[in-house]
PDB file of C-alpha atoms in Angstrom:
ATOM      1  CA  UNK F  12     154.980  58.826 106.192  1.00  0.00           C
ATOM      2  CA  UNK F  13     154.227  62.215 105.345  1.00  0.00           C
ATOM      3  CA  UNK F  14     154.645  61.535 101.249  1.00  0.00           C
ATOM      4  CA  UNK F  15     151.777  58.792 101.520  1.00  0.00           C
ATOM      5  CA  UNK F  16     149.394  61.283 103.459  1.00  0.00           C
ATOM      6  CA  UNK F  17     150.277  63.661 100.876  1.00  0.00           C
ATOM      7  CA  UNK F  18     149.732  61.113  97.651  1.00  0.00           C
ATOM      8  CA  UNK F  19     146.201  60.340  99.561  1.00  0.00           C
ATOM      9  CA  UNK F  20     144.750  64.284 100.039  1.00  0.00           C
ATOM     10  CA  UNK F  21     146.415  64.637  96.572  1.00  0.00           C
ATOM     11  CA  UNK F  22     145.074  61.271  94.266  1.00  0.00           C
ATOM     12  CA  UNK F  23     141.589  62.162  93.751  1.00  0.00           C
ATOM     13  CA  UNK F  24     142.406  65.732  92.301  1.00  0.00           C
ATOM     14  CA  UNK F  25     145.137  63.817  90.464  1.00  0.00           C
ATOM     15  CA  UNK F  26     142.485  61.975  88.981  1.00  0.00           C
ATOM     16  CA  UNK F  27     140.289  64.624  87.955  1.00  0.00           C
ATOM     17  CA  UNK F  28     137.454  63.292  90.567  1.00  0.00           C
ATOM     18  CA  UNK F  29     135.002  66.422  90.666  1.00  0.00           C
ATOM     19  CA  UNK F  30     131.786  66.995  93.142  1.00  0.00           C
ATOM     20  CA  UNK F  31     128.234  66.837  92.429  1.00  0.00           C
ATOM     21  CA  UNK F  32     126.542  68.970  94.478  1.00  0.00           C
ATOM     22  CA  UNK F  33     123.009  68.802  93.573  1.00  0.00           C
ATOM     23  CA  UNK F  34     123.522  66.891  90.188  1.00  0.00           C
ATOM     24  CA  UNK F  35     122.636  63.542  91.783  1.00  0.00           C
ATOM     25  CA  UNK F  36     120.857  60.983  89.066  1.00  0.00           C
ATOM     26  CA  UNK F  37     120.754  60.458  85.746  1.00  0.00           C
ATOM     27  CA  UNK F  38     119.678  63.138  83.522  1.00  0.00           C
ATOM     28  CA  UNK F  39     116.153  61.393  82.755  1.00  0.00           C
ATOM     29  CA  UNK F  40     115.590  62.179  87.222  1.00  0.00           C
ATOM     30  CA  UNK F  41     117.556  65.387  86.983  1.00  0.00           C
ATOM     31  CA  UNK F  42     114.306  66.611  84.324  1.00  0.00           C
ATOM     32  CA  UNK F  43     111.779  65.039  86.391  1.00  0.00           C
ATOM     33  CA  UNK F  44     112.748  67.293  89.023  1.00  0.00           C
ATOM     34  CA  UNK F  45     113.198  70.251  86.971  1.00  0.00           C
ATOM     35  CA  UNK F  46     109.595  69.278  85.782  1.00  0.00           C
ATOM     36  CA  UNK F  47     107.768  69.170  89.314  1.00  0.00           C
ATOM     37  CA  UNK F  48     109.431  72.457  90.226  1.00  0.00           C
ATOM     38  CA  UNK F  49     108.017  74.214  87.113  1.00  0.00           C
ATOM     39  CA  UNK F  50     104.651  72.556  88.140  1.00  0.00           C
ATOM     40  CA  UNK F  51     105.147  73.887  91.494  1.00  0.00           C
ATOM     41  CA  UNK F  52     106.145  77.193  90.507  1.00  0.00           C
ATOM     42  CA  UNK F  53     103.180  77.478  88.345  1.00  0.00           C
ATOM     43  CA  UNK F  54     100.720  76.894  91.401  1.00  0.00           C
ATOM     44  CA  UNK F  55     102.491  79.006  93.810  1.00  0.00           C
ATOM     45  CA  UNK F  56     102.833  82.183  91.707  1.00  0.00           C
ATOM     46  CA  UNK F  57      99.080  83.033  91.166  1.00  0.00           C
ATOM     47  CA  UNK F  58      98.194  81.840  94.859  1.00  0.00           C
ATOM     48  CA  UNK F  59     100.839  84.804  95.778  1.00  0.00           C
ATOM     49  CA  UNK F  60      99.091  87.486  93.478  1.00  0.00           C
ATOM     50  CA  UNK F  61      95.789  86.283  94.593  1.00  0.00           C
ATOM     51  CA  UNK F  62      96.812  86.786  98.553  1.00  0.00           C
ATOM     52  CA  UNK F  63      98.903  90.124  97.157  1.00  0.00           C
ATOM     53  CA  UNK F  64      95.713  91.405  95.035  1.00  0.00           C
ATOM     54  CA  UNK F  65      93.195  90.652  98.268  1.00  0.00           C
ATOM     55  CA  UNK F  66      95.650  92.495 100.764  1.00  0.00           C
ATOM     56  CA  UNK F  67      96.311  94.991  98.581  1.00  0.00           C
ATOM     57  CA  UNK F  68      92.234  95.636  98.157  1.00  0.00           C
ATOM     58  CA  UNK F  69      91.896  95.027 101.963  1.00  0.00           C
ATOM     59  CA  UNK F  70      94.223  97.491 103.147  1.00  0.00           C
ATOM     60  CA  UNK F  71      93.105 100.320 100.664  1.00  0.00           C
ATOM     61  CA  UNK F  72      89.486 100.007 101.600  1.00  0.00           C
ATOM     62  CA  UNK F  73      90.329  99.929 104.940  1.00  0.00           C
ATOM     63  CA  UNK F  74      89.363 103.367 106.609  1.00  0.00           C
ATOM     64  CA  UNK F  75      92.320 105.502 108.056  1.00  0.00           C
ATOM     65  CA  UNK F  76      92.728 105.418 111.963  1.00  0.00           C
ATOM     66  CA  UNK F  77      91.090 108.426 114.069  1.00  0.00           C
ATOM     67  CA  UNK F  78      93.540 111.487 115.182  1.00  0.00           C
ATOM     68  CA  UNK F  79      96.468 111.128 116.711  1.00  0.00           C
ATOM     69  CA  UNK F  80      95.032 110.009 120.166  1.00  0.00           C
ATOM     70  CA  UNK F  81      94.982 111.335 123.872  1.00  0.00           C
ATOM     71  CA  UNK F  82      97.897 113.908 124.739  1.00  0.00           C
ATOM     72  CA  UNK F  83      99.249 113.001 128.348  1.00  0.00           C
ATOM     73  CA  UNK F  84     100.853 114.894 130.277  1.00  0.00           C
ATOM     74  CA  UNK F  85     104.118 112.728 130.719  1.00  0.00           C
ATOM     75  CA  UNK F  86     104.706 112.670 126.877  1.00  0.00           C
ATOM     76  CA  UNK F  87     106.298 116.027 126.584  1.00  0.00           C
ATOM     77  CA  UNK F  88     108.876 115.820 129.305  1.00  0.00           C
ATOM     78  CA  UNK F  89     111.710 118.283 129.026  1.00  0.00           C
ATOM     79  CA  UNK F  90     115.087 119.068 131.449  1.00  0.00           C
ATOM     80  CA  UNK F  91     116.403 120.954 128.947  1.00  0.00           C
ATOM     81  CA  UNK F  92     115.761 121.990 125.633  1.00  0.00           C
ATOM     82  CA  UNK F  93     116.874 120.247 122.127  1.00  0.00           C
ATOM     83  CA  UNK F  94     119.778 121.539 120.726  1.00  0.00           C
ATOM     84  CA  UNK F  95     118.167 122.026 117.197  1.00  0.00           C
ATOM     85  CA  UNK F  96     115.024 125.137 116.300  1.00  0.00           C
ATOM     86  CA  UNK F  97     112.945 126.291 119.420  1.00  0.00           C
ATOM     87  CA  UNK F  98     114.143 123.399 122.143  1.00  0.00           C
ATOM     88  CA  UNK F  99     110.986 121.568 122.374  1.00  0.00           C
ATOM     89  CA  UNK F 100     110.202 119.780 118.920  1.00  0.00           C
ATOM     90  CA  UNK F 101     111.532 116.808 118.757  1.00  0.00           C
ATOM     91  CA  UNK F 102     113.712 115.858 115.875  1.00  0.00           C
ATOM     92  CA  UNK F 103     111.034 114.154 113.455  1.00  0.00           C
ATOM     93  CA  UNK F 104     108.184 116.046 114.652  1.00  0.00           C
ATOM     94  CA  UNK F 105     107.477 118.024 111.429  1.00  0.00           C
ATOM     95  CA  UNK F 106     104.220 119.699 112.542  1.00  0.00           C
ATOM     96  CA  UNK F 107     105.734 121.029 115.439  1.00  0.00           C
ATOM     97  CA  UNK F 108     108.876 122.224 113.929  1.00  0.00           C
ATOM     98  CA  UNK F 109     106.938 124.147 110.770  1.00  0.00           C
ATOM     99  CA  UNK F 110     104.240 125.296 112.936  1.00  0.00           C
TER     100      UNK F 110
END
């Protein structure tokens, strides 16, 4: 019983069976594909560096946002002091910690 379970998992790799994965069709379909992908491709990769050439001009013209906005009086809440410089920069504040 378990010798004709094994001859049956083992006959197709005894016969040198292998898998096509994506190599379905004859050859002649196989370059038809290959052949609407490079037609794709050659659509698609100007329409990107037309939308990347447009974003790239939009964001540079684009005028830079004003100050650094209101200061509130609950943003600079301290118990006790940061362990790093004068205790009340915060670790990426760079301003702060030069000034």
């Amino acid at each position: 019983m378990f010798a004709n379970r094994l001859r049956k998992i083992a006959s197709p790799a005894a016969r040198g069976l292998r898998r096509n994965f994506s190599g379905h069709g004859s050859p002649e379909e196989i370059k038809a594909g290959m052949e609407w992908w490079k037609k794709v491709t050659y659509v698609t990769v100007p329409l990107v560096g037309v939308a990347l050439g447009t974003n790239l001009i939009l964001e540079l013209t684009h005028s830079a946002h004003g100050g650094e906005g209101p200061v509130y009086t609950y943003n600079k809440i301290r118990n006790k002091p940061y362990p790093w410089g004068n205790g009340d920069c915060n670790f990426f504040d760079l301003k702060c910690r030069r000034g």
